[in-house]
GROMACS .gro file of N, CA and C in nm:
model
  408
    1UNK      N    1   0.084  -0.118   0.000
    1UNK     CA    2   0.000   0.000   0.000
    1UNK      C    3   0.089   0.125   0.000
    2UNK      N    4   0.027   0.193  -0.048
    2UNK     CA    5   0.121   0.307  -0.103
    2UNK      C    6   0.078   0.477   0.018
    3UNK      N    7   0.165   0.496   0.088
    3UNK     CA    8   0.118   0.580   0.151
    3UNK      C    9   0.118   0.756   0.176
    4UNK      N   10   0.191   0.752   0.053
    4UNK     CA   11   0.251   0.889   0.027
    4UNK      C   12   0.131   1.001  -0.013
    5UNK      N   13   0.113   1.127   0.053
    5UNK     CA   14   0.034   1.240   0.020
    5UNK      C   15  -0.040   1.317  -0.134
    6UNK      N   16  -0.110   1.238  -0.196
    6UNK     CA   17  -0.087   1.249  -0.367
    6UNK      C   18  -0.171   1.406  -0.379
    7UNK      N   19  -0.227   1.441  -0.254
    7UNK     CA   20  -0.280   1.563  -0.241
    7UNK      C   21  -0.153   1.706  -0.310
    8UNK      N   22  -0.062   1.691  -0.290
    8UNK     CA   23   0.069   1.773  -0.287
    8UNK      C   24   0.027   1.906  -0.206
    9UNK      N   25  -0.060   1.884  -0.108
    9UNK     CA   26  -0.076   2.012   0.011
    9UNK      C   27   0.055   1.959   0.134
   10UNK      N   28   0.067   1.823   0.116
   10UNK     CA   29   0.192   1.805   0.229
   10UNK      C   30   0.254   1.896   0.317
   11UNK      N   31   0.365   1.921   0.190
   11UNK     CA   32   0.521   2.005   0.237
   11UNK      C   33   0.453   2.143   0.282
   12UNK      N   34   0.292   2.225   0.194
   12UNK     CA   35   0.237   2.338   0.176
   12UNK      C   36   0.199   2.344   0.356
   13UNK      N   37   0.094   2.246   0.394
   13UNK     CA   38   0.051   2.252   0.522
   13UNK      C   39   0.114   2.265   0.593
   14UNK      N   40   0.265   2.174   0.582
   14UNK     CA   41   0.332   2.180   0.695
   14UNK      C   42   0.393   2.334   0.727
   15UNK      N   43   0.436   2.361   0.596
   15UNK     CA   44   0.505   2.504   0.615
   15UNK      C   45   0.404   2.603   0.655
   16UNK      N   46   0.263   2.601   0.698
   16UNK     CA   47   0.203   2.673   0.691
   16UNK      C   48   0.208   2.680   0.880
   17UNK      N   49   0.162   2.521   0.879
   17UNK     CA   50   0.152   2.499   1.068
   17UNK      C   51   0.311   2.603   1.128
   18UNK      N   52   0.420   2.546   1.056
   18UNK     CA   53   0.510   2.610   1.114
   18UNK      C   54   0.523   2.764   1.127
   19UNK      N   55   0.467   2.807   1.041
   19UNK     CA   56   0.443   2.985   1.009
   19UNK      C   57   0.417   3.021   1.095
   20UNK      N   58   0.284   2.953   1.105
   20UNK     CA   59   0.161   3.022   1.233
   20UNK      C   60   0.214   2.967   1.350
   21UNK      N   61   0.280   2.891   1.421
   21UNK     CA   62   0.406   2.837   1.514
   21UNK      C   63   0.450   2.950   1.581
   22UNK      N   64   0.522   2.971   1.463
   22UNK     CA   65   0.660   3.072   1.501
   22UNK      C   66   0.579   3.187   1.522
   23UNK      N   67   0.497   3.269   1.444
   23UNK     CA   68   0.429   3.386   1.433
   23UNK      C   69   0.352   3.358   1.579
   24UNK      N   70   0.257   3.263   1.643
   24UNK     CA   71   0.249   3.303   1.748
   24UNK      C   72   0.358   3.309   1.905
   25UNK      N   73   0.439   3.208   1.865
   25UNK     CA   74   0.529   3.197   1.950
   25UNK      C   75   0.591   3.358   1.924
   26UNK      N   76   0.652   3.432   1.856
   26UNK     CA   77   0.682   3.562   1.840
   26UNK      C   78   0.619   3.654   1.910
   27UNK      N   79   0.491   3.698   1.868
   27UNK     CA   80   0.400   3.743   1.944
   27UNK      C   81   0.379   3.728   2.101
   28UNK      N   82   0.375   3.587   2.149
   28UNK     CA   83   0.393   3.589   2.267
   28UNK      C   84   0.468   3.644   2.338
   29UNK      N   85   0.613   3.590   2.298
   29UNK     CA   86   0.726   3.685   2.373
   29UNK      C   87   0.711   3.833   2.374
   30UNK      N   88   0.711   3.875   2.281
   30UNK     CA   89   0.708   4.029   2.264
   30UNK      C   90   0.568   4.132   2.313
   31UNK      N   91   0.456   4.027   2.345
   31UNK     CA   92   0.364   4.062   2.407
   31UNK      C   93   0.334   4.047   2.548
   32UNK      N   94   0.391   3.965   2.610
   32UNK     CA   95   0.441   3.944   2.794
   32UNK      C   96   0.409   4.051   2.882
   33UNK      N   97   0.317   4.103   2.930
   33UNK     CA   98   0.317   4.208   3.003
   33UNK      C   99   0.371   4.177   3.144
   34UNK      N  100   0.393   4.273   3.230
   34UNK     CA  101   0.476   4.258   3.357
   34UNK      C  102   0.399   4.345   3.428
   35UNK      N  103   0.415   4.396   3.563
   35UNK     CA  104   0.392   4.435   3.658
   35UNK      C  105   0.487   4.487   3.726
   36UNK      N  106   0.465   4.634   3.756
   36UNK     CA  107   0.595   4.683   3.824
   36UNK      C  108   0.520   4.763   3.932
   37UNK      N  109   0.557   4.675   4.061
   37UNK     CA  110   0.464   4.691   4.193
   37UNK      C  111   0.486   4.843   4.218
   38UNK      N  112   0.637   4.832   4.190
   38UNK     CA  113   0.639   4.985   4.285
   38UNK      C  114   0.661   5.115   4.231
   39UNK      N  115   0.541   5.107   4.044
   39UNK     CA  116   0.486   5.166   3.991
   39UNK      C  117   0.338   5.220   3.993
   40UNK      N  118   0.296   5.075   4.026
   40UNK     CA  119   0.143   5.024   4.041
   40UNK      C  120   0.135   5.038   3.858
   41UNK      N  121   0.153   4.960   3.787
   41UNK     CA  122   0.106   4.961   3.718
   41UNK      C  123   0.145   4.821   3.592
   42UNK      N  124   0.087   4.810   3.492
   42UNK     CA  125   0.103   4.690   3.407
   42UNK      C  126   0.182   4.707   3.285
   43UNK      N  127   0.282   4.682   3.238
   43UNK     CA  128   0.326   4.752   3.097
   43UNK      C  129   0.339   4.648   3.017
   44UNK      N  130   0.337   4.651   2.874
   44UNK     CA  131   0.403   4.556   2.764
   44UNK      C  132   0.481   4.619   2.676
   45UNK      N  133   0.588   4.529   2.642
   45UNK     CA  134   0.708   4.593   2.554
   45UNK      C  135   0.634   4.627   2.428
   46UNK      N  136   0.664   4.722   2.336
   46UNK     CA  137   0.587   4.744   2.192
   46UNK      C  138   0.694   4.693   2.081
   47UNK      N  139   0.652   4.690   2.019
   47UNK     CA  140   0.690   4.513   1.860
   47UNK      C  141   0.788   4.680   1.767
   48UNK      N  142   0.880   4.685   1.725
   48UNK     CA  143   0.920   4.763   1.631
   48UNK      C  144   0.852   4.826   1.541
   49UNK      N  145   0.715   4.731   1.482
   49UNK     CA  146   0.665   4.779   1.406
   49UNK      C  147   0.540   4.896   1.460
   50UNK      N  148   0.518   4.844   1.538
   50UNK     CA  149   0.431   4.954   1.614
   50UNK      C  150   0.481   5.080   1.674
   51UNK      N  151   0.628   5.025   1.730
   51UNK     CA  152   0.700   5.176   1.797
   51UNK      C  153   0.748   5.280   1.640
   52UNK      N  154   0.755   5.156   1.526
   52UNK     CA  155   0.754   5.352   1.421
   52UNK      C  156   0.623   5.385   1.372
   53UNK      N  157   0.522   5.268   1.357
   53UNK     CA  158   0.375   5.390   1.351
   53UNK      C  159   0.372   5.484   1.436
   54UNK      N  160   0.395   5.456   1.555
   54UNK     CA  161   0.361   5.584   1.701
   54UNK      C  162   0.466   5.647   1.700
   55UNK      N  163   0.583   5.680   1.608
   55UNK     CA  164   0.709   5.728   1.605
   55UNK      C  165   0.772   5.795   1.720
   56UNK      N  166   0.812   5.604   1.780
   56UNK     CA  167   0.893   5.624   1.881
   56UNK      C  168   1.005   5.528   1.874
   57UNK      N  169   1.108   5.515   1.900
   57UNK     CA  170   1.210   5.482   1.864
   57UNK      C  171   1.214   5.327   2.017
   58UNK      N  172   1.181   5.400   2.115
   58UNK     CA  173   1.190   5.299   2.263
   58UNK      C  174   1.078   5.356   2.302
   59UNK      N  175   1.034   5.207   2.453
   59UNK     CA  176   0.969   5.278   2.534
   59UNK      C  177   0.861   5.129   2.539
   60UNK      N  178   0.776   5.158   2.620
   60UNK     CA  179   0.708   5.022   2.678
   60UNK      C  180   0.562   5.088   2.707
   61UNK      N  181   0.464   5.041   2.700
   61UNK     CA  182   0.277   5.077   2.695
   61UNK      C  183   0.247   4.981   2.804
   62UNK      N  184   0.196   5.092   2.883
   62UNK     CA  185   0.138   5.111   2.997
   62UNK      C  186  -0.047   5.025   2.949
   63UNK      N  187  -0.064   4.912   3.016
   63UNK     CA  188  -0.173   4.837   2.964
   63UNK      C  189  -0.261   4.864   3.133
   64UNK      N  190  -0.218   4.884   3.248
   64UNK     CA  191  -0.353   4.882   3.346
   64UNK      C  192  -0.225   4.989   3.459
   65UNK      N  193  -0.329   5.051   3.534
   65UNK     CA  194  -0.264   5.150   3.599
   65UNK      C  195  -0.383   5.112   3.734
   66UNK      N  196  -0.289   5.070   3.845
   66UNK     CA  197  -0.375   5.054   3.962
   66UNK      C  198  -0.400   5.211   4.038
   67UNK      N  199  -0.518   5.167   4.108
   67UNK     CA  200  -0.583   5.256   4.165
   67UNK      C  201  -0.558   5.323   4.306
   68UNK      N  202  -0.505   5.435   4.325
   68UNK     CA  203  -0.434   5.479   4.437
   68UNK      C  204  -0.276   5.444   4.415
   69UNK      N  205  -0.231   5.403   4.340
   69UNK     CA  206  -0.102   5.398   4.301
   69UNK      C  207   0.006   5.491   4.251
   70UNK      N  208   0.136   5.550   4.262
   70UNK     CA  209   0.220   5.594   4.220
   70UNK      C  210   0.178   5.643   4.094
   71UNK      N  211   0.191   5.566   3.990
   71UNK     CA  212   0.158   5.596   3.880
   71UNK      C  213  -0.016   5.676   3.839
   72UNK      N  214  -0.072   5.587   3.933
   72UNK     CA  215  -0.188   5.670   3.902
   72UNK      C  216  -0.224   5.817   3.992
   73UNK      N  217  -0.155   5.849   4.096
   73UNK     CA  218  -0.132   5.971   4.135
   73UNK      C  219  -0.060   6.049   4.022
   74UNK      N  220   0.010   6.020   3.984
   74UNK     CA  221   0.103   6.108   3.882
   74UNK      C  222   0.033   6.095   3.745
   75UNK      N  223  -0.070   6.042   3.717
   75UNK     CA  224  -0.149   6.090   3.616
   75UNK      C  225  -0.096   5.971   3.480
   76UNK      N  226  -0.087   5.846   3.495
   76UNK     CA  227  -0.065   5.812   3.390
   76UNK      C  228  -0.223   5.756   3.359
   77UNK      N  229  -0.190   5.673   3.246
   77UNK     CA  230  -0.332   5.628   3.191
   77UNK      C  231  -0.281   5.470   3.142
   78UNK      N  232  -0.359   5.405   3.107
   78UNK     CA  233  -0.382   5.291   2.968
   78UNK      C  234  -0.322   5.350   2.845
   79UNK      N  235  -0.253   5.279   2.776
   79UNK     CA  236  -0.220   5.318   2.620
   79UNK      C  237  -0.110   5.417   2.662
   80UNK      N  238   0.004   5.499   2.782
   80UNK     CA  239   0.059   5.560   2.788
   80UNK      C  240   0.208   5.526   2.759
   81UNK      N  241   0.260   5.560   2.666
   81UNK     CA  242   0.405   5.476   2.625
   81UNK      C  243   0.519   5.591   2.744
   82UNK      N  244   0.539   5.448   2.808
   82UNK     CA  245   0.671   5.550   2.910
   82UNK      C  246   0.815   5.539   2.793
   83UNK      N  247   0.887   5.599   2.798
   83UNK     CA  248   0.997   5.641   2.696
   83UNK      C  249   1.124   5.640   2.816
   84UNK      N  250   1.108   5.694   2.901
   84UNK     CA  251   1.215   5.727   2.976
   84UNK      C  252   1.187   5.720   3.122
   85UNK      N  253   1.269   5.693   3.228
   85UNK     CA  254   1.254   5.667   3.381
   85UNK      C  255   1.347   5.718   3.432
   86UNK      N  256   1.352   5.843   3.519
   86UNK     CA  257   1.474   5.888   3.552
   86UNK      C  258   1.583   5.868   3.520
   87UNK      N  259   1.556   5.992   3.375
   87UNK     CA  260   1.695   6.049   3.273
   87UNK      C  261   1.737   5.932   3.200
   88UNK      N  262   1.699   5.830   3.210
   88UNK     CA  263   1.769   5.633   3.123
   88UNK      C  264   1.640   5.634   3.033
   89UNK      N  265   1.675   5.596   2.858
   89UNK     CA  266   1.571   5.565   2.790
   89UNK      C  267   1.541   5.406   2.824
   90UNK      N  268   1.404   5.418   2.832
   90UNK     CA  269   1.300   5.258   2.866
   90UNK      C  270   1.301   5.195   2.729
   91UNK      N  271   1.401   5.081   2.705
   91UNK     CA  272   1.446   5.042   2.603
   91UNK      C  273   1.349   4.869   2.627
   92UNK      N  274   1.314   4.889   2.688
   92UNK     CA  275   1.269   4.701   2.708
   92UNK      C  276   1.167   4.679   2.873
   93UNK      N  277   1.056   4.599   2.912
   93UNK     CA  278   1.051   4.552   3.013
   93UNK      C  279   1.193   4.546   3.126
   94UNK      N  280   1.234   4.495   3.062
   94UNK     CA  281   1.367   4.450   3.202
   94UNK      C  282   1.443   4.583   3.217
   95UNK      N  283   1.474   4.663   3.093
   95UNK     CA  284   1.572   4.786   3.127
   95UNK      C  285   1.464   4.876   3.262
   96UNK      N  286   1.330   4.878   3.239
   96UNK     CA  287   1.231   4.964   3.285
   96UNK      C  288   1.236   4.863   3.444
   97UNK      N  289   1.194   4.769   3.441
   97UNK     CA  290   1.285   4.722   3.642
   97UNK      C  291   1.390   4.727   3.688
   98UNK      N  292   1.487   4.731   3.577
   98UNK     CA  293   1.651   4.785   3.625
   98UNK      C  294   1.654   4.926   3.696
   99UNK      N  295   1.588   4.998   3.593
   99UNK     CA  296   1.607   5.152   3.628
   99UNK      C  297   1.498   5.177   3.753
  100UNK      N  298   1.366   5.112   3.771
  100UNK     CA  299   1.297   5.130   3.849
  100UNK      C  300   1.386   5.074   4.025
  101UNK      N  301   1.462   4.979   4.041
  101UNK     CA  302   1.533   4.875   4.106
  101UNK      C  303   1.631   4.975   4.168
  102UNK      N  304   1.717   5.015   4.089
  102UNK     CA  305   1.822   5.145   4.095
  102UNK      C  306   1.789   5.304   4.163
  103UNK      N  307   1.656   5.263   4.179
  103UNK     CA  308   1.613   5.447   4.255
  103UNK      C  309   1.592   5.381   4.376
  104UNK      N  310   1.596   5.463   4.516
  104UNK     CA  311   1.529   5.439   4.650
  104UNK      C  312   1.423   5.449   4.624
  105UNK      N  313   1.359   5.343   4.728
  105UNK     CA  314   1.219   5.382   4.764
  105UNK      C  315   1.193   5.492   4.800
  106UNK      N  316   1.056   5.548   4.780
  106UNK     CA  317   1.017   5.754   4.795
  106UNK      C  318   1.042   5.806   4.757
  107UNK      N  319   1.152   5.753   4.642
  107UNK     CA  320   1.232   5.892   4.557
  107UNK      C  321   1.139   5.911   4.439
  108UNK      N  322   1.127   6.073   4.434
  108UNK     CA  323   1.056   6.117   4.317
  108UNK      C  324   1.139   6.127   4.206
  109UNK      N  325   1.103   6.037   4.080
  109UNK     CA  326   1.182   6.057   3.981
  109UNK      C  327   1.097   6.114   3.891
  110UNK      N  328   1.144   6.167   3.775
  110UNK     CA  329   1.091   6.178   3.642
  110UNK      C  330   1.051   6.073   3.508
  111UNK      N  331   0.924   6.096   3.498
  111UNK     CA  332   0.857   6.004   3.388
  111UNK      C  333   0.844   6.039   3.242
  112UNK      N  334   0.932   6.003   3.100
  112UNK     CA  335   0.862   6.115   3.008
  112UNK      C  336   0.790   5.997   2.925
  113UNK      N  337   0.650   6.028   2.866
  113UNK     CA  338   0.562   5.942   2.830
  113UNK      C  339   0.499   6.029   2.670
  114UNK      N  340   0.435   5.976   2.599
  114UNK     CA  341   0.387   6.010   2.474
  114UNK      C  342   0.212   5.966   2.510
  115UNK      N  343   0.140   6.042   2.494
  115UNK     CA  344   0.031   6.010   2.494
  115UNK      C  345  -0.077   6.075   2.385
  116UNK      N  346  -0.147   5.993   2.316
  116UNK     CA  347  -0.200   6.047   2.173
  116UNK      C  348  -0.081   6.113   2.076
  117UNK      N  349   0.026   6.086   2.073
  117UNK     CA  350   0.142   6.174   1.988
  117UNK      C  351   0.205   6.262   2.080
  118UNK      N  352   0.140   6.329   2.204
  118UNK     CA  353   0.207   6.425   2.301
  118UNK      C  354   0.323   6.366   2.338
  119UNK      N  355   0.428   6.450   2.365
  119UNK     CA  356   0.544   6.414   2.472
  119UNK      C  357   0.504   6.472   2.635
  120UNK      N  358   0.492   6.427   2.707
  120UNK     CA  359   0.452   6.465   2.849
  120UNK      C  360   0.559   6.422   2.939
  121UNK      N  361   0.588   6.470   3.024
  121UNK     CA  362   0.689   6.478   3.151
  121UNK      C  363   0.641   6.472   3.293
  122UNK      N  364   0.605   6.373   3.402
  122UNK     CA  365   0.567   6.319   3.485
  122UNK      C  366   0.647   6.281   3.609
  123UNK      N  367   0.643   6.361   3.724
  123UNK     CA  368   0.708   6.379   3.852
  123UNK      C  369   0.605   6.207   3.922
  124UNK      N  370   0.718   6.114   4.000
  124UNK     CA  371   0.638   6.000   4.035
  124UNK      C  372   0.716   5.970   4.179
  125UNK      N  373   0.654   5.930   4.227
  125UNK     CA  374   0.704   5.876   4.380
  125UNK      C  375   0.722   5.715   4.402
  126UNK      N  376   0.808   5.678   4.402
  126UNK     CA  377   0.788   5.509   4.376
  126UNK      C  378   0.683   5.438   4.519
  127UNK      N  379   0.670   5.357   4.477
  127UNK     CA  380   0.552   5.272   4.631
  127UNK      C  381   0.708   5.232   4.715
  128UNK      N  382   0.694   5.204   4.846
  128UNK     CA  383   0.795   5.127   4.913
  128UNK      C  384   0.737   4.986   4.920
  129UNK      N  385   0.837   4.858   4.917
  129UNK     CA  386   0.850   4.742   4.875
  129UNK      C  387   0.740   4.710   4.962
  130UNK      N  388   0.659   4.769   5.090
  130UNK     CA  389   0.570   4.648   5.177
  130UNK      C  390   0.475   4.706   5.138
  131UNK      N  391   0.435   4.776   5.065
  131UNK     CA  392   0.317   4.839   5.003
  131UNK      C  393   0.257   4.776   4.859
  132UNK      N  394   0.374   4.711   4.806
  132UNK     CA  395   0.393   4.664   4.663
  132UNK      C  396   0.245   4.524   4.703
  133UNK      N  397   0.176   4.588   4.578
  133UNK     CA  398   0.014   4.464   4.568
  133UNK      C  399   0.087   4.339   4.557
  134UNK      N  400  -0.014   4.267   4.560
  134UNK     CA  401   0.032   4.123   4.619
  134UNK      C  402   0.029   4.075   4.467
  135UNK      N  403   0.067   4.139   4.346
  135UNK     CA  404   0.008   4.099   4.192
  135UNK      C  405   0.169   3.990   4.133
  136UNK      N  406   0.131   3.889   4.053
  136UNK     CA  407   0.246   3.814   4.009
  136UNK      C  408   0.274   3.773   3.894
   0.00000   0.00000   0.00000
């Protein structure tokens, strides 16, 4: 018996499963949101292609902003791309907990953020670590 694919979608399907594979596996990574307690708030890294529609070069989108929080005292929002964290450009998730990690607790740093195309500049007070939500 002869068992070979006489369809010739074979090699087509397979390369297709693998596409959509990789393309979501991609996506995932680059879509990972985090939590930065002693921001109060939720961010996800933005995909290249999106940071030159919004023509920004770096910087990470602010997806949930808790309530009574640092960040939400200082006026951020949903959809707010932070760019910079005291004077260091926010080049990635991890650069943005490095630099957050690196200030004392209570220290007011500077936030600069893009919102609707605006450039905006944002004075923030970090949370201290026993205050940080119980979020993971």
């Amino acid at each position: 018996m002869d068992r070979r694919d006489r369809s010739g979608l074979g090699p087509k399907l397979l390369l297709v499963g693998l596409t959509v594979a990789l393309l979501f596996t991609t996506a995932t990574v680059i879509a990972s949101p985090a939590w930065i307690p002693a921001l109060g708030l939720q961010v996800v890294e933005i995909p290249l292609t999106a940071r030159n529609r919004l023509g920004v070069d770096h910087g990470v989108r602010v997806l949930e902003v808790l309530f009574d929080s640092p960040a939400a005292r200082a006026g951020l929002r949903s959809g707010d791309l932070i760019t910079d964290f005291a004077g260091a450009n926010v080049t990635s998730l991890a650069r943005l907990r490095h630099l957050v990690e690196m200030v004392r607790d209570q220290s007011v740093v500077t936030l600069e953020l893009v919102r609707e195309g605006q450039r905006l500049s944002r004075d923030i007070r970090l949370r201290p670590p026993d205050r940080s939500p119980g979020i993971g």
